[in-house]
Amino acid sequence: NYFLRVGLGQYQICPEIHNRCHFTRMNLFDQKWVVQPEVSLTLCRNVLYYFSEENQRKLVKRIWHQTAENGFLVTSNTETLRNMGSPWIMIAPAIYQKVV
């Protein structure tokens, strides 16, 4: 209902939802993030493997604290939060939910 198919296995957010979203690029390790108090969805695809395990843990924890209850974190299929001791619940490969 909220996505338009734009190719084989590819989707785009429908305009009604896109207009309600805030998209931004930022340095993930800046002291202060310029984002709304709680985020519903963070797309962090093909990012984690560029960082050390320690920085991966820090980043995943920081995203957790910035995420609204029942919000989501999406990584790539090649990245996993397994063995990080993170509170995220995997609901599908590369899709995690904050369940409190």
Phi, psi and omega in degrees: 000332187253000182231151175249134177287128181240001179177182180294109181071015181240140182225159178228142178296136180295152185305324181298322179280318180306319182291343179262359184261157175244117180250135180208151171252143181201165174280119185293345181249013172298150179302317182237129176269139177263077179223165177298161184306317179226132184257140179274329184213129173239124176261111184234059186272134178057041181240313190302321186292354176279348186249158175295163179302319179298314180290329174299313179300315180299316182293315180297320178294318181295318177297319178305312183292335181271352186266139177292156176304135184070010176285173188234151170236127179244124176248188174270166179295340180272356180248143180221152176263000179303142179068014176263350183068030183270151180279357179298143176256124178282122179255345175194162178307126177073008178236121183237150181233144175270106178246120183256000000 
